[in-house]
Short mmCIF file of C-alpha atoms (C1' of nucleotides) in Angstrom, two decimals:
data_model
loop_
_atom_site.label_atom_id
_atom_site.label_comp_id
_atom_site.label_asym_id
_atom_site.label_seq_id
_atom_site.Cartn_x
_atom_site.Cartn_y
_atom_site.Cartn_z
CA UNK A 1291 60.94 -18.16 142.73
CA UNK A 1292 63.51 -16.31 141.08
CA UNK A 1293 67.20 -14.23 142.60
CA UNK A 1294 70.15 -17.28 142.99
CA UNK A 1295 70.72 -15.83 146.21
CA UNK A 1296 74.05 -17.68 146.41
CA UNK A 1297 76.43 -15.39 145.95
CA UNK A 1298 74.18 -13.10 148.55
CA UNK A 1299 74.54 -16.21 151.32
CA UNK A 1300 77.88 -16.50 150.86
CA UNK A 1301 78.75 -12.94 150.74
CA UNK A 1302 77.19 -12.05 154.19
CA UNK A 1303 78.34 -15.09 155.56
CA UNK A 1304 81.36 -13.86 154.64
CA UNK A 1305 80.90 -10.23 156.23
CA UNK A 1306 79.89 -11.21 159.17
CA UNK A 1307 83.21 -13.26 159.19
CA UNK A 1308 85.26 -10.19 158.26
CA UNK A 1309 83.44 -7.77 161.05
CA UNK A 1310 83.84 -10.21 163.53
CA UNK A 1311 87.42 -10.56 162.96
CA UNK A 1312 87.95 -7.03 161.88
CA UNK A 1313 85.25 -4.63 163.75
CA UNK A 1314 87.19 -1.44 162.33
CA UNK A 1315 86.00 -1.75 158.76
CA UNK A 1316 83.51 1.10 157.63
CA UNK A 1317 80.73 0.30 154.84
CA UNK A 1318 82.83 1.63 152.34
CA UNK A 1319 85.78 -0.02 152.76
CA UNK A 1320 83.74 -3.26 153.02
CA UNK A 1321 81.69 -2.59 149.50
CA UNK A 1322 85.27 -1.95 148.17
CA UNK A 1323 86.21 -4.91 149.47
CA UNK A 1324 83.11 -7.40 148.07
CA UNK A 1325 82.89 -5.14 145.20
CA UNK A 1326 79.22 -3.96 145.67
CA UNK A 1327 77.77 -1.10 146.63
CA UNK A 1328 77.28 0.81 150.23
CA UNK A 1329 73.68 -0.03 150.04
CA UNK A 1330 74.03 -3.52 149.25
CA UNK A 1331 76.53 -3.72 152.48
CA UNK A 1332 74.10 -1.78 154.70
CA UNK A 1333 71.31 -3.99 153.74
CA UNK A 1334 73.32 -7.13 154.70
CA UNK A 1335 74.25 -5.44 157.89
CA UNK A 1336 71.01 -4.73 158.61
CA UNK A 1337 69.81 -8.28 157.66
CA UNK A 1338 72.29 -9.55 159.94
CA UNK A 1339 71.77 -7.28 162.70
CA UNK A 1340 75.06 -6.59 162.49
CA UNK A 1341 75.44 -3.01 164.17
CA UNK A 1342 77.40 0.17 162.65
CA UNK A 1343 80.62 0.95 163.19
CA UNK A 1344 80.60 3.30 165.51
CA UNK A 1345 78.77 1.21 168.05
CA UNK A 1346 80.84 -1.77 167.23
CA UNK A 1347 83.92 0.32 168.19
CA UNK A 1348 81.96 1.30 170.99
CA UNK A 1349 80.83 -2.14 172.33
CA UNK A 1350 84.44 -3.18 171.99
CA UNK A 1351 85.24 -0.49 174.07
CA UNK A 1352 82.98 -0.80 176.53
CA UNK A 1353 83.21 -4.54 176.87
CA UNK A 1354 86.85 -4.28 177.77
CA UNK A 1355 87.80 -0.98 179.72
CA UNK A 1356 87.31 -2.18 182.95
CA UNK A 1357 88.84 -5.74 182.14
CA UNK A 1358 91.62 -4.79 180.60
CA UNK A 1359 93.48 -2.57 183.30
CA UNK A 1360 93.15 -5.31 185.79
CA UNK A 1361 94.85 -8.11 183.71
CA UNK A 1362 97.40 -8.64 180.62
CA UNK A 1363 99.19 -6.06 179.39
CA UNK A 1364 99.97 -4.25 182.36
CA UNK A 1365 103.01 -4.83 184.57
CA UNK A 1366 101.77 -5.07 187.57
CA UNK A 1367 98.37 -6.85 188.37
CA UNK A 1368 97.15 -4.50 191.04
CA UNK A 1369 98.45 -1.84 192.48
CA UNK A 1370 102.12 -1.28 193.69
CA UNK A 1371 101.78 -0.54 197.35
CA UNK A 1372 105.37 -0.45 198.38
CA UNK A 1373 108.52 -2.35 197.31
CA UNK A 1374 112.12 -2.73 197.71
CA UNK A 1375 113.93 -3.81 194.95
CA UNK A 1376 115.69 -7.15 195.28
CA UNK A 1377 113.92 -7.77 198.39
CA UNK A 1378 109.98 -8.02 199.34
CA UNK A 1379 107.32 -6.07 197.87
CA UNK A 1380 103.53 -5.78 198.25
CA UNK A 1381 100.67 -4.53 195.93
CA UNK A 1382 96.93 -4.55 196.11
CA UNK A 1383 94.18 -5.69 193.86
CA UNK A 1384 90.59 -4.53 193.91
CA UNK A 1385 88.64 -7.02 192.45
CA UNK A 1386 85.73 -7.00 190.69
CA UNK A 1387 82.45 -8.43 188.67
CA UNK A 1388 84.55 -8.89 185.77
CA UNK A 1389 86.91 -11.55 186.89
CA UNK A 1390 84.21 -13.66 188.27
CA UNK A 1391 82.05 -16.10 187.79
CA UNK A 1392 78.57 -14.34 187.18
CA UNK A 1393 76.52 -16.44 189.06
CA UNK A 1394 78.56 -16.97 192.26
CA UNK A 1395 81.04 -14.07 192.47
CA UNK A 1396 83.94 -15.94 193.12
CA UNK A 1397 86.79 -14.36 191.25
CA UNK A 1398 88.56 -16.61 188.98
CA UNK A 1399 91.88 -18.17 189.96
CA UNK A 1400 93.94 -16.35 187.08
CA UNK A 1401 93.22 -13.00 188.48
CA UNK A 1402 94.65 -13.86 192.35
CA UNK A 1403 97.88 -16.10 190.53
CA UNK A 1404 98.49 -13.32 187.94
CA UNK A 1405 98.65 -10.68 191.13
CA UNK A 1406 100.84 -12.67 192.39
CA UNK A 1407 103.09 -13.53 189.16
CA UNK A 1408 103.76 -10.37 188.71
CA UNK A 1409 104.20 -8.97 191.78
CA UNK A 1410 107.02 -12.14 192.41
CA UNK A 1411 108.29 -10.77 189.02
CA UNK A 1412 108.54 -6.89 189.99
CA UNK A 1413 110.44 -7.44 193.28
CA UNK A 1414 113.26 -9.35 190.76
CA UNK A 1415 112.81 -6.14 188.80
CA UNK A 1416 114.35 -8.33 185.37
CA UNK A 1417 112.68 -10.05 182.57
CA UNK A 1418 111.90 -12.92 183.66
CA UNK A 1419 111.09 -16.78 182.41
CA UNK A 1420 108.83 -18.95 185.14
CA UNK A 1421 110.53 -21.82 185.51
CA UNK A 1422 108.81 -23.76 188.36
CA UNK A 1423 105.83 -23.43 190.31
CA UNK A 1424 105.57 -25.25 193.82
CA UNK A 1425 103.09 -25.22 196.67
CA UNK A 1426 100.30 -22.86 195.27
CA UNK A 1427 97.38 -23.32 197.33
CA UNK A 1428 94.34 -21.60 197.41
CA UNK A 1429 93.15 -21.22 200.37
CA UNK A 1430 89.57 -19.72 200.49
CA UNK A 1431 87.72 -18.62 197.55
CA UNK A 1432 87.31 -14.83 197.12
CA UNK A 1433 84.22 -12.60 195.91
CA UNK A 1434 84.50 -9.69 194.06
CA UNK A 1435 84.79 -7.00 195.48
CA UNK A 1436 87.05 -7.34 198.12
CA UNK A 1437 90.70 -6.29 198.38
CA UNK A 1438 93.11 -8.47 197.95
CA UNK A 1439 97.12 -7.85 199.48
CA UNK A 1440 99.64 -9.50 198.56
CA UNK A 1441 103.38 -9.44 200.09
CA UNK A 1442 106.28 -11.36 198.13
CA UNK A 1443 109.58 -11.78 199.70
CA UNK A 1444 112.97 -13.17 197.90
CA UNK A 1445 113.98 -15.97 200.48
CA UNK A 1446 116.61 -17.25 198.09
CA UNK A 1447 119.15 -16.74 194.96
CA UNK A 1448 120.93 -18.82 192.99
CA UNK A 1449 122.65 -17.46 190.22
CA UNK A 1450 120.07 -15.86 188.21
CA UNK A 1451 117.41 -18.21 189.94
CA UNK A 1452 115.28 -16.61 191.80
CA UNK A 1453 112.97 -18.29 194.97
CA UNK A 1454 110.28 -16.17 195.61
CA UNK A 1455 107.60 -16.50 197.97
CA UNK A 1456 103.96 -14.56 197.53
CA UNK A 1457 101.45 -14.93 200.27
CA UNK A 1458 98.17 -12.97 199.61
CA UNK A 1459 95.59 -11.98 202.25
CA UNK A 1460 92.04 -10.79 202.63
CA UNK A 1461 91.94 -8.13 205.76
CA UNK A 1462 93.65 -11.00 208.22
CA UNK A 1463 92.94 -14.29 205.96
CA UNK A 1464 95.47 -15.70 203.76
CA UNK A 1465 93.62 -16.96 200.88
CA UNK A 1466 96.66 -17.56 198.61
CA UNK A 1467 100.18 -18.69 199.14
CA UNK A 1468 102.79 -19.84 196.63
CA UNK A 1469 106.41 -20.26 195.81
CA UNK A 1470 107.82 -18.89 192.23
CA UNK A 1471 111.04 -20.14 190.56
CA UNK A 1472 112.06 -17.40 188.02
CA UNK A 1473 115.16 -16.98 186.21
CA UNK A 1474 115.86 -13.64 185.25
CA UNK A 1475 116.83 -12.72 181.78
CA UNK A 1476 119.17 -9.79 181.59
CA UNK A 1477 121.75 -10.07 179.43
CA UNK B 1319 97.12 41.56 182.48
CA UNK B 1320 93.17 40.23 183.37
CA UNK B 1321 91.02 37.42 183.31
CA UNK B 1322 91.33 35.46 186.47
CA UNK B 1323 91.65 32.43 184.88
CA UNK B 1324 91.65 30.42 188.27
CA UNK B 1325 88.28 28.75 187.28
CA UNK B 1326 89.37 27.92 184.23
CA UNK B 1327 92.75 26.09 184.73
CA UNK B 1328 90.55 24.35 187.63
CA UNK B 1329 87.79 23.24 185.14
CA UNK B 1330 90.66 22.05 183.12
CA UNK B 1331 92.52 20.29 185.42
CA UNK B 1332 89.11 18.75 186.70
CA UNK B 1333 87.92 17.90 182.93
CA UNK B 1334 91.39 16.21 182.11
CA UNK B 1335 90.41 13.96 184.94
CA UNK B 1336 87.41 12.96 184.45
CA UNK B 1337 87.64 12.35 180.49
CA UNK B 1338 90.21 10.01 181.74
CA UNK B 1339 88.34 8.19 183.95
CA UNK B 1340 85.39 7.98 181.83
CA UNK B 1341 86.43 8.64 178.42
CA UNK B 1342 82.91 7.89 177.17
CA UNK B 1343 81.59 11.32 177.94
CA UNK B 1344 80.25 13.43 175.09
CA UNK B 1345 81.05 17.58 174.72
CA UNK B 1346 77.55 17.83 175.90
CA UNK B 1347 77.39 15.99 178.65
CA UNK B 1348 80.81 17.83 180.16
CA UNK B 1349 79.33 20.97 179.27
CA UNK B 1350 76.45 20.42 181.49
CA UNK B 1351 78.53 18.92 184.36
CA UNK B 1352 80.77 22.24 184.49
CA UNK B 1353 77.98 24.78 183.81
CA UNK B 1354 79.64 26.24 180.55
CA UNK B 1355 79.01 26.19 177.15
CA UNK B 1356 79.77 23.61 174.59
CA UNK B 1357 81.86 25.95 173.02
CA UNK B 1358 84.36 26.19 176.64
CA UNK B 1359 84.81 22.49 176.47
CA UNK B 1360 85.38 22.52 172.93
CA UNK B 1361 88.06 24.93 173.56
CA UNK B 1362 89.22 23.45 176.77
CA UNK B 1363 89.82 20.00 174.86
CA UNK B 1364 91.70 21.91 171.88
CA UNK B 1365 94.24 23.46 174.48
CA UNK B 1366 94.45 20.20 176.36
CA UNK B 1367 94.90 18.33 173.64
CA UNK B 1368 91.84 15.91 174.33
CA UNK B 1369 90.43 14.25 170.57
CA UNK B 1370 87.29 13.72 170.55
CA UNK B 1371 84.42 11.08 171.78
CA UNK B 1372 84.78 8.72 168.79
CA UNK B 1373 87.97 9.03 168.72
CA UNK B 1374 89.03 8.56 172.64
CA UNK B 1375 86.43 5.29 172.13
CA UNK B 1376 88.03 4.29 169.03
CA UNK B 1377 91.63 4.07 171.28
CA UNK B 1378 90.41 2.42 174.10
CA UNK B 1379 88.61 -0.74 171.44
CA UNK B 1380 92.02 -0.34 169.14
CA UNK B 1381 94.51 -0.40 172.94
CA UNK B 1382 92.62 -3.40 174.14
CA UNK B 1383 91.20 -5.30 171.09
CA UNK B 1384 93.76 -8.18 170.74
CA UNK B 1385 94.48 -8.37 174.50
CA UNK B 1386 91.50 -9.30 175.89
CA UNK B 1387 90.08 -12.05 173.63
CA UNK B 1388 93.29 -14.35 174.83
CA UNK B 1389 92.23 -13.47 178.77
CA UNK B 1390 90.11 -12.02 181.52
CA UNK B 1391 86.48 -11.88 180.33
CA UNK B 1392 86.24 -14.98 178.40
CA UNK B 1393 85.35 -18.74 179.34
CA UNK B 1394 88.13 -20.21 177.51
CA UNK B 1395 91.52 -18.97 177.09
CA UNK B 1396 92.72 -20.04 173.76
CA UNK B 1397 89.88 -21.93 171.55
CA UNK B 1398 88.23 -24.68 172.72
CA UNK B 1399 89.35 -27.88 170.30
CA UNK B 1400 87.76 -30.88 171.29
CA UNK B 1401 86.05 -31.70 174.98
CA UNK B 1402 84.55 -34.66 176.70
CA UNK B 1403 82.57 -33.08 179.52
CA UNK B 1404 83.69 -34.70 182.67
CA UNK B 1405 86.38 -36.68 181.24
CA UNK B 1406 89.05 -34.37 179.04
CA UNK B 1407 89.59 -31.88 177.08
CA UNK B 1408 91.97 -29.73 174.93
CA UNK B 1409 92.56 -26.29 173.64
CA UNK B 1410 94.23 -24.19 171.38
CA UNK B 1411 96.02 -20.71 172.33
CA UNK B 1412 98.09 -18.74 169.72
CA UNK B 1413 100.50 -16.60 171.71
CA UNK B 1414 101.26 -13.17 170.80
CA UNK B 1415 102.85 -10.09 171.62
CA UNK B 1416 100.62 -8.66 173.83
CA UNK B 1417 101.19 -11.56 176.05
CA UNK B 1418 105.04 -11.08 176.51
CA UNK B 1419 107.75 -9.26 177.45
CA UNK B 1420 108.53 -6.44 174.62
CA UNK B 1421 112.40 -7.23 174.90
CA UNK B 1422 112.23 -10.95 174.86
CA UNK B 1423 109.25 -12.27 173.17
CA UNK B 1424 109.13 -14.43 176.23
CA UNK B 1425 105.27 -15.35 177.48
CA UNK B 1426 104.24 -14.61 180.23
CA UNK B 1427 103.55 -17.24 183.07
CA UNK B 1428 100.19 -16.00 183.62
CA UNK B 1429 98.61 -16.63 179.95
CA UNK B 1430 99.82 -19.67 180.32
CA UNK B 1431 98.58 -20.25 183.90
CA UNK B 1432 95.31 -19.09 182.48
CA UNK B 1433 94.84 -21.36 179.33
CA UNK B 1434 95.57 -24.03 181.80
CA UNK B 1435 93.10 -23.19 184.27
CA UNK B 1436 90.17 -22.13 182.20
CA UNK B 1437 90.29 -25.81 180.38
CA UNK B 1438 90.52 -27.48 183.99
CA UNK B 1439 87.68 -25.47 184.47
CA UNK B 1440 85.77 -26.16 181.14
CA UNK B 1441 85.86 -30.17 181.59
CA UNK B 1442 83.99 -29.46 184.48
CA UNK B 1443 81.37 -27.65 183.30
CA UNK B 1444 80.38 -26.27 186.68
CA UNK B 1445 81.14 -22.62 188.29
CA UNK B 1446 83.96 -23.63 190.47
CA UNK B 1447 86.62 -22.32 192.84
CA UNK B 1448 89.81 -23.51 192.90
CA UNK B 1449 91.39 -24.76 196.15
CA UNK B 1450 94.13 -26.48 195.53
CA UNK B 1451 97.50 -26.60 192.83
CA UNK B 1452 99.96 -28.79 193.10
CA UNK B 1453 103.04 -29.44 190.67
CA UNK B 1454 102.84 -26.69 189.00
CA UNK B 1455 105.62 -27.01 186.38
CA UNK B 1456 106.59 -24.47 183.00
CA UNK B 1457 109.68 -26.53 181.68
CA UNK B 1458 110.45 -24.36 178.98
CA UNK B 1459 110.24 -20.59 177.80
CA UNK B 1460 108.06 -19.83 175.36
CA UNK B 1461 107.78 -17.18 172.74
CA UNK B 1462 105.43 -14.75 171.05
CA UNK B 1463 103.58 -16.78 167.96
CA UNK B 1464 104.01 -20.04 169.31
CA UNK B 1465 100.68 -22.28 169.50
CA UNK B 1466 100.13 -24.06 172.84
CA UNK B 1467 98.26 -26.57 173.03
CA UNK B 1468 96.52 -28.08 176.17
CA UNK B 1469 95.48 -31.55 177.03
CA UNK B 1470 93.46 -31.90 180.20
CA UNK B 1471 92.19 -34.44 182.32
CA UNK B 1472 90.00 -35.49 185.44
CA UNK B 1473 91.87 -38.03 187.25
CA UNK B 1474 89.63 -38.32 190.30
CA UNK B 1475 86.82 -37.39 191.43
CA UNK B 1476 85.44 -37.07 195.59
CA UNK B 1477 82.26 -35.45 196.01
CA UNK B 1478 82.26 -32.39 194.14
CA UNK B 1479 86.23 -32.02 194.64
CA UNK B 1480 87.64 -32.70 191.05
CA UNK B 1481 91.67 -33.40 190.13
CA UNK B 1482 92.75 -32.16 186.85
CA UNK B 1483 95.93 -32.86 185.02
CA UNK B 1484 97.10 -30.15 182.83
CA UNK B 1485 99.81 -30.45 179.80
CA UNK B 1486 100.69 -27.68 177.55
CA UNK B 1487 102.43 -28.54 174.57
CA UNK B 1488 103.91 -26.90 172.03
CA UNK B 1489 104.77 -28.93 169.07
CA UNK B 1490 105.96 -32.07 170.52
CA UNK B 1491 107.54 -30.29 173.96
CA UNK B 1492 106.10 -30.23 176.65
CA UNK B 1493 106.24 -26.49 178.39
CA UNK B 1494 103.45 -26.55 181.32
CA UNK B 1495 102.27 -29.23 183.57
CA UNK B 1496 99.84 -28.67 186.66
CA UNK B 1497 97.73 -30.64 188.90
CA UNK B 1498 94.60 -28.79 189.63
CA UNK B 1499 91.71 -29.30 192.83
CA UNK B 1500 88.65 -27.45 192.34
CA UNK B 1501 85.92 -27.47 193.97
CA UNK B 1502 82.33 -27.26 192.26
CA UNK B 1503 79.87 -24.75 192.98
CA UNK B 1504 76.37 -25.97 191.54
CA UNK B 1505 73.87 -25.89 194.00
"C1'" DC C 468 85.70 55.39 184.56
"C1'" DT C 469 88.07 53.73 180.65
"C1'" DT C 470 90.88 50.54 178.36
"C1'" DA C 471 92.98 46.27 177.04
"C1'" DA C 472 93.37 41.62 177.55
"C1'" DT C 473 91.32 37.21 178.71
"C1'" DA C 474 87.42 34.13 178.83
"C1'" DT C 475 83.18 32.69 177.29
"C1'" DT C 476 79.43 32.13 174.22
"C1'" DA C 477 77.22 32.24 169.65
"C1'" DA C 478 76.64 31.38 164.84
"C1'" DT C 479 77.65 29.23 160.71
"C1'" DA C 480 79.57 26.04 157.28
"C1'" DC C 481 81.33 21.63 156.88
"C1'" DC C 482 82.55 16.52 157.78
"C1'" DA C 483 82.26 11.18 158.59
"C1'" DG C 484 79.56 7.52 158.87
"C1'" DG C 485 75.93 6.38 159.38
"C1'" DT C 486 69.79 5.49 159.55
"C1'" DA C 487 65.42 5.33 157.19
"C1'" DC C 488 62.88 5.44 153.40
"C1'" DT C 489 61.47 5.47 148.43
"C1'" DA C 490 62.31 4.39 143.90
"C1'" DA C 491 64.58 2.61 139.97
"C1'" DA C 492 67.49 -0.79 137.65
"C1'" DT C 493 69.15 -5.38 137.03
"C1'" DG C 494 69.20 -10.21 137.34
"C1'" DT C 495 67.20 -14.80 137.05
"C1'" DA C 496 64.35 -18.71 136.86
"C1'" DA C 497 60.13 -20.70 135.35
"C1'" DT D 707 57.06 -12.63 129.13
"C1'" DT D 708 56.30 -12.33 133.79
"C1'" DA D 709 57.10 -12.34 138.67
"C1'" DC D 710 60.06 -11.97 142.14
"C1'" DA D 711 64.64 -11.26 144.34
"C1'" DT D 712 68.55 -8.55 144.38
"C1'" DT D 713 71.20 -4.64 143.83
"C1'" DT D 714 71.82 0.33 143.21
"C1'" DA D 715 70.60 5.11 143.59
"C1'" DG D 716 68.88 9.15 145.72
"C1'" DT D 717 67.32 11.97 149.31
"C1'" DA D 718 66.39 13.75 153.94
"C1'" DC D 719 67.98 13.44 158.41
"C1'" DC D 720 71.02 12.26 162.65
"C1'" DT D 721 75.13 12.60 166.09
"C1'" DG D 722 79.07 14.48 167.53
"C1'" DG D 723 82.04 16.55 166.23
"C1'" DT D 724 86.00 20.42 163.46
"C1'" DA D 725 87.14 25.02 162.03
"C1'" DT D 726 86.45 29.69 161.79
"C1'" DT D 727 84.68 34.28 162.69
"C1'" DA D 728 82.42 37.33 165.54
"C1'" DA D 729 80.10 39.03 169.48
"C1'" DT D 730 79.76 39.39 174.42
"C1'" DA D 731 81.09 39.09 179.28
"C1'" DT D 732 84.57 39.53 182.90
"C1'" DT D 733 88.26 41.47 185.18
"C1'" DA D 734 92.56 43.83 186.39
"C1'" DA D 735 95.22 47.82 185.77
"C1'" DG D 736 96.04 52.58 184.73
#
DNA sequence: CTTAATATTAATACCAGGTACTAAATGTAA
DNA sequence: TTACATTTAGTACCTGGTATTAATATTAAG
């Protein structure tokens, strides 16, 4: 047997590393990179069944349009349905496969508290830090799928403390209810 | 003056729409879907403004790409450290901008929330809906780049009803603490 | 009906970032 | 030296475009 093959091992262990962390890198900027040519890069791709660029964009894409929107960077988790600043304030979130568990359904807890995080946080209209959490229940579990409403109310202020309370229903049911302690931020 | 131009500031309007809701849609496929030529959505897009496919897919990966690996989609929030399957566990989550408030750096609760959750969860190792939360605490802002780590732990157990202590640390402070019920789900 | 402007379609050359395949060059160990 | 692995090179082809020029409707107005 003959070819050390080391330096090939470690270099596409090494690329797949890169891609993975980096899925934006074309072949050329990659053979720059290792300091071998295009064709030695697409062979180790294709070794590794690691896909082209464009569909790597793509399956990044693809894997997170719907998620994103519902979750993280936006402000509000849902959909502002009516508010008044200072006050109460209500938004609705359609839920769906992708903050579930596959099997069952049952959307995951983040995606009903984060509703109602930021819907406590919108009616303060402020940056805000959470503070304290008290009395979150969940009440009944919730499948995807079904729209969830939530009301928040200010029921009292302290300084820049505020008490809020977030109730969230599905059609009649209350399936969530807790009380935020925030403490708004302005300066 | 001619041309009627109705159609075509309708088409427009219409195309601007739907490349936003489903920005995955090549020239050809819109082309068939309005009944013109390639060349009239070409133009269309150029007067609108619209880039093209691989470019309105390459936004939506680059817009999302650091965002959702810390939530939504994934099993773990943050990276999994060490676990003892029905007994503990602990993870890892680097903060980061995406997760806070632009003007303060300041995390928000629900990242938090969610690393905390999803390790309650993991120790489990079951599909599971959560019932119950009780003394829910965040003792202490935190900011973008920080590391949190988690600590959790199954402090009782009835039937398939689990407890689950939560503590988020960061560096030797304590900034989270939660009691979680769930409830498993295996059949 | 004719004319002028708008709107649409066609045709062609070119580009990035590839795939797929064939062939040549360069190790490298035995 | 030989046998095999590894790396490069070269070529034809693909998708989904851009950019440009030109031809062909369509339509309102005079």
């Amino acid at each position: 047997m003959a070819g050390k093959g080391k330096e090939k091992k470690e270099r596409q262990k090494s690329l797949m590393d890169k891609i993975v962390k980096d899925p934006f890198l074309t072949d050329e900027e990659l053979s720059e990179h290792f300091e071998v040519s295009i064709q030695t890069i697409r062979l180790d791709r294709l070794e590794l069944g690691i896909p082209e660029l464009r569909e790597r964009i793509k399956s990044v894409a693809e894997g997170t349009y719907a998620k994103v929107r519902s979750i993280s960077g936006k402000e509000i988790v849902g959909e502002l349905l009516d508010i008044d600043l200072g006050k109460k304030g209500m938004s609705m979130l359609e839920t769906d496969n992708s903050m579930a568990f596959e099997k069952t359904n049952i959307v995951r807890g983040q995606f009903i508290y984060a509703q109602a995080e930021s819907l406590a946080i919108a009616v303060i209209d402020a940056d805000v830090a959470l503070i304290g959490v008290a009395n979150i229940k969940y009440k009944q579990p919730v499948r995807s799928g079904q729209k969830l409403v939530a009301h928040a109310e200010i029921i009292k202020r302290r300084g820049n403390k505020f008490f809020v309370w977030v109730r969230i229903k599905l059609k009649m049911q209350e399936v969530f209810r807790g009380k935020f302690i925030l403490v708004a931020l302005d300066e």
